[in-house]
CSV table of C-alpha atoms in Angstrom, one decimal:
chain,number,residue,atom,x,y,z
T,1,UNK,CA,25.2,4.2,-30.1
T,2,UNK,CA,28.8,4.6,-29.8
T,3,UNK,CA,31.4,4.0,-26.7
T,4,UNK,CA,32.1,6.6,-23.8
T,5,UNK,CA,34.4,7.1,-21.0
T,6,UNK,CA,31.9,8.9,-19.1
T,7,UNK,CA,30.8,8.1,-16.3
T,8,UNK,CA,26.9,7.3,-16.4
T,9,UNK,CA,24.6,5.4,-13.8
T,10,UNK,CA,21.6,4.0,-15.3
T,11,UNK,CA,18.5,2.4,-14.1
T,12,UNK,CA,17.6,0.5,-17.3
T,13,UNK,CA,17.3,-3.2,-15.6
T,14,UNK,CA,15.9,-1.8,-12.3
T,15,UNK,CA,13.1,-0.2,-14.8
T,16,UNK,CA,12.8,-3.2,-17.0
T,17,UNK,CA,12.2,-5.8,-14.7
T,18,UNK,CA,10.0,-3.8,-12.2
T,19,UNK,CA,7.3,-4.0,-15.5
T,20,UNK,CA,8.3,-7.9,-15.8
T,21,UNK,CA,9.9,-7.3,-19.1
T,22,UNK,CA,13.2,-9.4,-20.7
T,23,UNK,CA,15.6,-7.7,-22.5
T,24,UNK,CA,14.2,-9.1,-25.5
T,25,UNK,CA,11.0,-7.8,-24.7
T,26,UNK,CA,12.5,-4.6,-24.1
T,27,UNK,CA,14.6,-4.6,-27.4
T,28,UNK,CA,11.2,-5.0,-29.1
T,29,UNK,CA,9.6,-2.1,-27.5
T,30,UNK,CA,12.3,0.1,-28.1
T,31,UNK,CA,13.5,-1.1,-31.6
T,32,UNK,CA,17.2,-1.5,-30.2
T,33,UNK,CA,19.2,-4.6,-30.2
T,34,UNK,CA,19.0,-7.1,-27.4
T,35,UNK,CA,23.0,-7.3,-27.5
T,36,UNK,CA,23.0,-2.7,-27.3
T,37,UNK,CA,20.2,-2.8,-24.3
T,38,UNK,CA,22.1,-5.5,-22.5
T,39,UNK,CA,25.7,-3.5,-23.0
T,40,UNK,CA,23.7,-0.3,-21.7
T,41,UNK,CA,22.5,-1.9,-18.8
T,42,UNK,CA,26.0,-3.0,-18.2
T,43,UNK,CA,27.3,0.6,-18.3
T,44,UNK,CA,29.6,-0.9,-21.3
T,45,UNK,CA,27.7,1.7,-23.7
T,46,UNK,CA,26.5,5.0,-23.9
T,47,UNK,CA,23.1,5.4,-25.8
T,48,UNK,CA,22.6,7.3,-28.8
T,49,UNK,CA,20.3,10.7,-27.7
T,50,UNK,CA,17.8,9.2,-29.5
T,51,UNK,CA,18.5,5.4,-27.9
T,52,UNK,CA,18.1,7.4,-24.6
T,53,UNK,CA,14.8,9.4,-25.6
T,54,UNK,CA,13.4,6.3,-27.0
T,55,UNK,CA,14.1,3.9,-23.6
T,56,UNK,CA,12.8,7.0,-21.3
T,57,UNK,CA,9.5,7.2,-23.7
T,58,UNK,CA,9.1,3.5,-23.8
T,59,UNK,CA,9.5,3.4,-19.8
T,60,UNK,CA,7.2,6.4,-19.6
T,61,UNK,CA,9.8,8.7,-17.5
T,62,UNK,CA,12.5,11.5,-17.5
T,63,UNK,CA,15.9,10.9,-18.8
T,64,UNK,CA,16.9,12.0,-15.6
T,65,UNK,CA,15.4,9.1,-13.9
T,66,UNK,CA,17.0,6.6,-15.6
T,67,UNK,CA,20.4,8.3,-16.6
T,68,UNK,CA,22.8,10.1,-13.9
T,69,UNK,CA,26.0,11.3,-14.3
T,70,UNK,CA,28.4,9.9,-11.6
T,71,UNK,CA,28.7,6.3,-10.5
T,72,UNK,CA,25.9,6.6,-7.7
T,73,UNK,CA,22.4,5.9,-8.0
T,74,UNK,CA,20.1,8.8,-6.7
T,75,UNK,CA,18.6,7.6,-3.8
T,76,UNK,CA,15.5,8.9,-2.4
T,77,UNK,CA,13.9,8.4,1.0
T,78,UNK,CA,10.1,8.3,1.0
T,79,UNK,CA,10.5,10.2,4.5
T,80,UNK,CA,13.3,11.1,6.5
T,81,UNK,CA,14.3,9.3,9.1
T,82,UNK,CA,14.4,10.3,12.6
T,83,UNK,CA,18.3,9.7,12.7
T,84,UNK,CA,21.2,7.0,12.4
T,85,UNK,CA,21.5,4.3,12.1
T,86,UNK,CA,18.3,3.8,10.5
T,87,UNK,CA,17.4,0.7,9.1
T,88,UNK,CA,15.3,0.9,5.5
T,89,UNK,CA,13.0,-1.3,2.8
T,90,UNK,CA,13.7,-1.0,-0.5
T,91,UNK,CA,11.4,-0.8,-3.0
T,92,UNK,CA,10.5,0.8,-6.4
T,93,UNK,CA,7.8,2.7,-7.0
T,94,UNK,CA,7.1,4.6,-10.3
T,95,UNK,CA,10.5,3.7,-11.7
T,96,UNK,CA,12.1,5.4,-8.5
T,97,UNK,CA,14.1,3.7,-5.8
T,98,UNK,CA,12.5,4.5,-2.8
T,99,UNK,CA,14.2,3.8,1.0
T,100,UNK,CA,11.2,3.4,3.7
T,101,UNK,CA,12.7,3.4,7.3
T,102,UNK,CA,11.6,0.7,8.7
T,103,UNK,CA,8.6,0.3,11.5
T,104,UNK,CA,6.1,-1.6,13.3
T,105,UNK,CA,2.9,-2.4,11.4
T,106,UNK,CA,0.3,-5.1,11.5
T,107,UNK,CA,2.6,-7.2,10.1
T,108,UNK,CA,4.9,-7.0,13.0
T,109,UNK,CA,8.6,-6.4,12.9
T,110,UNK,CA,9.9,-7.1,9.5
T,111,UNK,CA,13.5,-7.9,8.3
T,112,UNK,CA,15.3,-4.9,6.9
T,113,UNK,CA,16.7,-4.1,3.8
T,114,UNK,CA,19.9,-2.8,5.0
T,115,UNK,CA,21.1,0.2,7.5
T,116,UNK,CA,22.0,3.8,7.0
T,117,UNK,CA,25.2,4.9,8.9
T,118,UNK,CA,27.6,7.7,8.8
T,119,UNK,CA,26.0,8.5,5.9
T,120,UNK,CA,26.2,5.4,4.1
T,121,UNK,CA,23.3,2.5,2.5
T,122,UNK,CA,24.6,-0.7,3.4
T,123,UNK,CA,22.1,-2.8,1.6
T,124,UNK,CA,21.1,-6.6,2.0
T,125,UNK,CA,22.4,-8.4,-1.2
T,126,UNK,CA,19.4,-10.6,-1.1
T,127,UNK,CA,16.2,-8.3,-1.3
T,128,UNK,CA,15.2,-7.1,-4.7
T,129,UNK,CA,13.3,-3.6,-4.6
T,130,UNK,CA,11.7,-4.4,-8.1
T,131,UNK,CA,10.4,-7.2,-6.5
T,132,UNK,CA,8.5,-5.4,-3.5
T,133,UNK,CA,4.9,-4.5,-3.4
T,134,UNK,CA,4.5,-1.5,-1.0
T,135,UNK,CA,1.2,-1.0,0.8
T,136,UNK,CA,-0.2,1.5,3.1
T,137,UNK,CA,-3.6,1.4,4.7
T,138,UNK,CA,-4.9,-0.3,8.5
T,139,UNK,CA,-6.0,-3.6,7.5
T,140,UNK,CA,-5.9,-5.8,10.5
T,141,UNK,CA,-5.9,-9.0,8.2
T,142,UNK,CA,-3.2,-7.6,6.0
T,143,UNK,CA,-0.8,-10.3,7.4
T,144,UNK,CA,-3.3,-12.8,5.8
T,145,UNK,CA,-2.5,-11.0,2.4
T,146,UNK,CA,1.2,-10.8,2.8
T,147,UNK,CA,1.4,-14.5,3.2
T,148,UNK,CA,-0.4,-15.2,0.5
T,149,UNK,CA,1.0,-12.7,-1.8
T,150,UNK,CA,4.9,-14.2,-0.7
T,151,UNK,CA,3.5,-17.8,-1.6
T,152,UNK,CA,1.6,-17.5,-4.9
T,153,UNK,CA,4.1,-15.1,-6.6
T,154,UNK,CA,7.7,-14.1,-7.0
T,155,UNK,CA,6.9,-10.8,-4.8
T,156,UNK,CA,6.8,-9.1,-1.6
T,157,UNK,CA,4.3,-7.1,0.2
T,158,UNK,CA,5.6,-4.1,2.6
T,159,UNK,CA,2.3,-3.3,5.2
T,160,UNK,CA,2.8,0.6,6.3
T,161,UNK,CA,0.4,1.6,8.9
T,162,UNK,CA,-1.7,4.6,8.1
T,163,UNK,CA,-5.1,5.8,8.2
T,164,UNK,CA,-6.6,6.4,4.9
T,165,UNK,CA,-6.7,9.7,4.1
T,166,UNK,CA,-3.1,9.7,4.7
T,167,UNK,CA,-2.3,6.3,2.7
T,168,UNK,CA,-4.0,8.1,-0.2
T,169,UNK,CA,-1.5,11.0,-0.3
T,170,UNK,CA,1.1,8.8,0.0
T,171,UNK,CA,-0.1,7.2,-3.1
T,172,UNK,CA,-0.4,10.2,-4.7
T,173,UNK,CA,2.8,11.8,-4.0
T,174,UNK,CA,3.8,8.3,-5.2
T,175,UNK,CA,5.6,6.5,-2.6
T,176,UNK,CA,3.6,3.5,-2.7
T,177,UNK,CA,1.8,1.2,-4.8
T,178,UNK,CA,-1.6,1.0,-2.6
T,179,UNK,CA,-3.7,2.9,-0.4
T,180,UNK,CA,-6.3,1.1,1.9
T,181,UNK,CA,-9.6,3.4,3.0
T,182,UNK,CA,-12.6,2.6,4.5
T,183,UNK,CA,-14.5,6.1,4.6
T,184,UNK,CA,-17.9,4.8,3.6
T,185,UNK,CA,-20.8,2.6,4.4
T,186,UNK,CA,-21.5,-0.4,2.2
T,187,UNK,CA,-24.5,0.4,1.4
T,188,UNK,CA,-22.6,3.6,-0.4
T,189,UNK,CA,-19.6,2.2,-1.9
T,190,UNK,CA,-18.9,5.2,-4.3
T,191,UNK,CA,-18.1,7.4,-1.8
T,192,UNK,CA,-14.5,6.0,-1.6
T,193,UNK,CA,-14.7,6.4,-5.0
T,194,UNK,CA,-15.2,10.2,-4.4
T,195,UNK,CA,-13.1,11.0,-1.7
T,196,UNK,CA,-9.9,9.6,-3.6
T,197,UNK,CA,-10.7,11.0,-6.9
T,198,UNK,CA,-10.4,14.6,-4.7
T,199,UNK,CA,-7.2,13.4,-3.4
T,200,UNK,CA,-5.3,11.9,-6.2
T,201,UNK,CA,-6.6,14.0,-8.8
T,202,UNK,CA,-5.7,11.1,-11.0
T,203,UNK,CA,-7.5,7.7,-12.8
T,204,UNK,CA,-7.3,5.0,-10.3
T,205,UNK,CA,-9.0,2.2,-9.6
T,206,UNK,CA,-10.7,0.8,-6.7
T,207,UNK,CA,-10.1,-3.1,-5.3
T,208,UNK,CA,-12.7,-4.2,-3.2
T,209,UNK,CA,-11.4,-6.3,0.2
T,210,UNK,CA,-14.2,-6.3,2.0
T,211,UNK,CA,-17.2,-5.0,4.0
T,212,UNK,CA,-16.2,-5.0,7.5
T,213,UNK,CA,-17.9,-4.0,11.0
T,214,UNK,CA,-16.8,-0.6,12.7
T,215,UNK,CA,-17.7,0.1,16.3
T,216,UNK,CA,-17.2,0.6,19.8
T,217,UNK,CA,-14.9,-1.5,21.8
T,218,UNK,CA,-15.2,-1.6,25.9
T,219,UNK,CA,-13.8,-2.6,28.4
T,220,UNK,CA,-14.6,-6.1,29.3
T,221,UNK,CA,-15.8,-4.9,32.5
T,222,UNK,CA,-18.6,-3.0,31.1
T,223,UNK,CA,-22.0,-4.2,31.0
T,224,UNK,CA,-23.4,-1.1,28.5
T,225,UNK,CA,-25.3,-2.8,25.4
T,226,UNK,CA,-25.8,0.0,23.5
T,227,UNK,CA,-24.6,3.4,21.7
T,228,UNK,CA,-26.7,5.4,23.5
T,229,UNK,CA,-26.1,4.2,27.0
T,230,UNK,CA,-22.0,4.0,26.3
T,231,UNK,CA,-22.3,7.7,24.9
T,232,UNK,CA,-24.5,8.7,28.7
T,233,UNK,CA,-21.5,7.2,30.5
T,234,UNK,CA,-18.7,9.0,31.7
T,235,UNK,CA,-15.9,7.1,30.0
T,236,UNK,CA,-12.0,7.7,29.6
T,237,UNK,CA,-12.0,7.8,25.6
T,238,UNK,CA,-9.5,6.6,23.0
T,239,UNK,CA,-9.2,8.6,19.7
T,240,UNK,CA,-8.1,8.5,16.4
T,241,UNK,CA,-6.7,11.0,14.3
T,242,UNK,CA,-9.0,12.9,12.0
T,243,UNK,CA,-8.9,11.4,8.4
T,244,UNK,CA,-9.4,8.1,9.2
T,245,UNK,CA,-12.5,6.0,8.7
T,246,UNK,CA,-12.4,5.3,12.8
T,247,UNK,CA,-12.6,9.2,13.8
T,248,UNK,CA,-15.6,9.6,11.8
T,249,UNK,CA,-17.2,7.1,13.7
T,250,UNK,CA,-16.1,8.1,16.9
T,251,UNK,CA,-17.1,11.9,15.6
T,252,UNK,CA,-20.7,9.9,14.7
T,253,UNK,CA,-21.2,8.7,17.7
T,254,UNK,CA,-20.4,11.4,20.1
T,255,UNK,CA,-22.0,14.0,18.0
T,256,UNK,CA,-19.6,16.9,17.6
T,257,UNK,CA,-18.3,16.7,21.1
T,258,UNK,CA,-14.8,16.9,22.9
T,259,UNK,CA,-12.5,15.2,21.1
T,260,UNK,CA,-10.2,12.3,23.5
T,261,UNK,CA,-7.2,13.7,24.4
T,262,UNK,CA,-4.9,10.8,23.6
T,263,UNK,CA,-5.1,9.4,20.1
T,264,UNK,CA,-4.5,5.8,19.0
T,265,UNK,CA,-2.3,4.8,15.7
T,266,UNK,CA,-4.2,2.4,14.3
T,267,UNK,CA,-7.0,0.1,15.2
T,268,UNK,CA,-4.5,-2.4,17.8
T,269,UNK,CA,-3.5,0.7,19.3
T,270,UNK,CA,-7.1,1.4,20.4
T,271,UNK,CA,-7.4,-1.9,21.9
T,272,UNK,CA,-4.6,-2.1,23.6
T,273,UNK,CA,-5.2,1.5,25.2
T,274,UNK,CA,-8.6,-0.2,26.8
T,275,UNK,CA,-7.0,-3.5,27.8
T,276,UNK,CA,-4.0,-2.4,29.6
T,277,UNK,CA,-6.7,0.4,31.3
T,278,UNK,CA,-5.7,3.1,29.9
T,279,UNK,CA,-9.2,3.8,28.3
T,280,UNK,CA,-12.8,2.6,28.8
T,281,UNK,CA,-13.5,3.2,24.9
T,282,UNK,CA,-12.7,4.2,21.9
T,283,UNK,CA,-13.4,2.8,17.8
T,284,UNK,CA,-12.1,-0.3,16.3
T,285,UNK,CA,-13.0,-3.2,14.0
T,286,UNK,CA,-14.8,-6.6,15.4
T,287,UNK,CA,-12.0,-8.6,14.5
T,288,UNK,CA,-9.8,-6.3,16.6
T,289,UNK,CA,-11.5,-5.8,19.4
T,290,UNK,CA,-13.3,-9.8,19.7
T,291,UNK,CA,-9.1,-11.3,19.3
T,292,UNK,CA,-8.4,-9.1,22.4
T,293,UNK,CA,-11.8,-9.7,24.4
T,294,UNK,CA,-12.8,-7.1,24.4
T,295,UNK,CA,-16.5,-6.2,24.2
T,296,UNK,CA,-17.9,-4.5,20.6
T,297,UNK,CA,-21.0,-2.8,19.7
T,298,UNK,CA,-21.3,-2.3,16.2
T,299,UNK,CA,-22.0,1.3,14.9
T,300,UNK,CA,-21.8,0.6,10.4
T,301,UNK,CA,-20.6,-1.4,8.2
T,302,UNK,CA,-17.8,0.3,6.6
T,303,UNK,CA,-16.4,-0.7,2.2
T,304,UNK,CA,-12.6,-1.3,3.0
T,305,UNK,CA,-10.9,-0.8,-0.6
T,306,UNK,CA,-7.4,-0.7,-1.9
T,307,UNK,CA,-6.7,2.2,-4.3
T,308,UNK,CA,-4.8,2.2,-7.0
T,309,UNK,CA,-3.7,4.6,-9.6
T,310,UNK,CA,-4.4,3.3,-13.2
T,311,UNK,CA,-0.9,3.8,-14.5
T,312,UNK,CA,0.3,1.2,-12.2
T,313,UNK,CA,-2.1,-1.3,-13.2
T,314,UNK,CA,0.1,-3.1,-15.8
T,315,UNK,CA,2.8,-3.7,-13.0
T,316,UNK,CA,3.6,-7.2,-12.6
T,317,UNK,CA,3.3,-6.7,-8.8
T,318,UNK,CA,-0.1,-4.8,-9.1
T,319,UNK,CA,-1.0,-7.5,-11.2
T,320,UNK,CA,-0.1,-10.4,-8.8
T,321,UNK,CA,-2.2,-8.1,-6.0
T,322,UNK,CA,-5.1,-8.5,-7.7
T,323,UNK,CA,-5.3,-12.3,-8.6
T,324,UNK,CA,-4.2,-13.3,-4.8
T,325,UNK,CA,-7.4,-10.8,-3.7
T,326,UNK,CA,-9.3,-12.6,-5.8
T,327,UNK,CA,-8.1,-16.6,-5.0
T,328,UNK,CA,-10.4,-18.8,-3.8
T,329,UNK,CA,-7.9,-19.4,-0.7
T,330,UNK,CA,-7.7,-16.2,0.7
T,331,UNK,CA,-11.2,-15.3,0.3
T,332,UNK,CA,-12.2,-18.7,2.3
T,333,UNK,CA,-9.1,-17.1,5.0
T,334,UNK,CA,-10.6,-13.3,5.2
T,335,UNK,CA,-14.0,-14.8,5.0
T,336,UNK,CA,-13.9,-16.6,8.4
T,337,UNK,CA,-12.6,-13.6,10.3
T,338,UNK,CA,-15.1,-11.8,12.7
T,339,UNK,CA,-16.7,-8.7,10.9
T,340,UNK,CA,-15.8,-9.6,7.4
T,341,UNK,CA,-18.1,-10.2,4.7
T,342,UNK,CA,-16.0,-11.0,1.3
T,343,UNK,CA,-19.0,-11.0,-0.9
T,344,UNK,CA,-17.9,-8.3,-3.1
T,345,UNK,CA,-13.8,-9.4,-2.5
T,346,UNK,CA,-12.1,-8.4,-6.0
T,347,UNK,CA,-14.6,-6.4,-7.5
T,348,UNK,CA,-12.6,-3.7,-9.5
T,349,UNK,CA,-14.1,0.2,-9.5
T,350,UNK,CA,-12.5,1.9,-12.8
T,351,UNK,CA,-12.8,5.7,-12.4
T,352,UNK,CA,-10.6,7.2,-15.1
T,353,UNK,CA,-12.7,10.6,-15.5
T,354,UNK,CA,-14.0,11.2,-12.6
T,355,UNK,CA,-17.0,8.9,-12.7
T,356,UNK,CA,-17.3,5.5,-10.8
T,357,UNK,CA,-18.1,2.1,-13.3
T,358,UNK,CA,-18.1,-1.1,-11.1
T,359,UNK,CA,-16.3,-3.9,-13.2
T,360,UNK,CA,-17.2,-7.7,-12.8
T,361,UNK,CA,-14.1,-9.8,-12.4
T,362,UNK,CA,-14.4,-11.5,-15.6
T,363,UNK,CA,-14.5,-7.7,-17.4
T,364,UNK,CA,-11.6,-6.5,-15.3
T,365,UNK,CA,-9.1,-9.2,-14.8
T,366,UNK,CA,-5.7,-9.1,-15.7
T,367,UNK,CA,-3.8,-12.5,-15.8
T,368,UNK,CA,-0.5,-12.7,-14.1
T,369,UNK,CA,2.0,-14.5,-16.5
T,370,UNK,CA,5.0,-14.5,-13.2
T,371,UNK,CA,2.7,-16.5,-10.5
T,372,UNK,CA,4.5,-19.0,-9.0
């Protein structure tokens, strides 16, 4: 290694301590000096080529990625924004900083990272992106997951509302560290298993949550008792967009027909449509549609699962995802929710070529050294 007056950003601590490693830890992976990694990461040196080929290798990324010429870091959003200001997370995902502008989830309004304006980040000093767990899926009960995951451990969990085909290709353009989907019966399991595999075209693995009840939710002024009868009526449907585990049902149920002419973002949004009489019916989960009462008549019980690719699996936040799912306290939490049946909660699928191999807990876990 040798000095420079050159001008070179790196990412080497924002890459080191995303995987939960010291710079000791990262000396003895690479074979350089603790004093030379900490002087990189400074900006005080300038790596050797071979210094720089050997941290990229050991971090399993581009040179490009960690090393940029200039004194600014590349910054990437994970979608544009709609305009300025905008206010953004923070977050890294795949060694890459990644800006999220901000919204509404089932988590409610969160605090932001900082704002974009005129062009510029103006970032929060006290938010740590390496620290932040991102997670898109439609989880009602997230919130219950968040809290727990902010208690036990050192991390953060961002919720992004999606519908699951569209959290998978989120995860597998790799914007985010998990993908909730529930496109399955229970009683079928693997084909979650299935459908991801076509979409991520990668090993992943598959966390199990829980088996939950998807069905119809009415208006509390309707006396109908079951599918057939609701599907006679002439009702003001609420729909859901196609690719998510709700629009099957609601495609189920009325059997190839018209689709609703309004659609609903998430499983709250169909709810609220019927309460505030917008709609007389549309798809939901129990827990949903009971905490609003409203009136449910169940059509399946559906495998809600978190995806997750199997290159992320040794990242101390993955790792912390996984032992909270699979505490004894938020199992007892999830398990006393309407519609939820944690029997299988933390049960790990492993698909790495295409085949699906359920895992007990005692084959797959992965202790967390970080918890809190």
């Amino acid at each position: 290694m040798a000095k420079e007056t050159l001008p070179l950003h790196n990412r080497i601590k924002e890459f080191r301590e995303a995987r939960g490693w010291s710079q000791q830890e990262l000396a003895k992976r690479t074979g350089l000096s603790r004093t030379g990694i900490s002087a990189i990461e400074m900006g005080k040196l300038i790596p050797s080529t071979l210094a720089a080929l050997t941290l990229a290798q050991t971090f399993g990324c581009t040179l490009e990625e960690i090393f940029q010429l200039g004194a600014q870091q590349v910054v990437r959003w994970a979608w544009p924004p709609e305009g300025e200001p905008c206010r953004y997370w923070r977050a890294t995902v795949g060694g890459r900083l990644l800006m999220y502008p901000t919204e509404i989830s089932q988590l409610g309004l969160q605090p932001q990272d900082g704002v974009y304006r005129d062009g510029h980040f103006y970032d929060s000093p006290f938010v740590d992106p390496a620290k932040t767990l991102v997670l898109a899926g439609c989880d009602p009960a997230v919130g219950l997951l968040a809290a727990e995951y902010a208690q036990a451990t050192p991390y953060r969990l961002l919720a992004i509302s999606r519908s699951s085909r569209k959290a998978l290709d989120l995860l597998r353009d790799g914007l985010v560290h998990a993908a909730g989907m529930h496109l399955t019966e229970s009683h079928s399991p693997e084909k979650n298993a299935e459908i991801a595999g076509e979409i991520l075209k990668a090993p992943f693995r598959l966390l199990r949550i829980a088996n939950w009840q998807e069905g119809l939710v009415l208006s509390s002024g309707l006396a109908y008792k079951t599918i057939r009868e609701v599907v006679g009526a002439k009702l003001r449907w609420i729909g859901r967009e196609p690719g998510s585990g709700a629009r099957q049902v609601l495609d189920k149920v009325l059997k190839g027909g018209p689709s609703p002419p309004f659609m609903a973002k998430d499983h709250q949004g169909v709810v609220e449509a019927i309460r505030s009489g917008w709609a007389d019916a549309g798809v939901s989960v129990r827990l949903v549609a009971e905490a609003s009462g409203q009136r449910f008549i169940s059509v399946r019980e559906e495998a809600y699962d978190l995806c997750i690719l199997e290159s992320a699996m040794d990242d101390p936040r993955v790792r912390a995802l996984v032992e909270v799912i699979r505490s004894r306290s938020l199992r007892s939490r999830v398990g006393e929710l309407p519609g939820y049946d944690v029997t299988d909660m933390g049960e790990l699928t492993k698909r790495p070529d295409g085949t699906a191999k359920r895992l007990s807990q005692k084959e797959s876990r992965t202790p967390h050294k970080n918890m809190a």
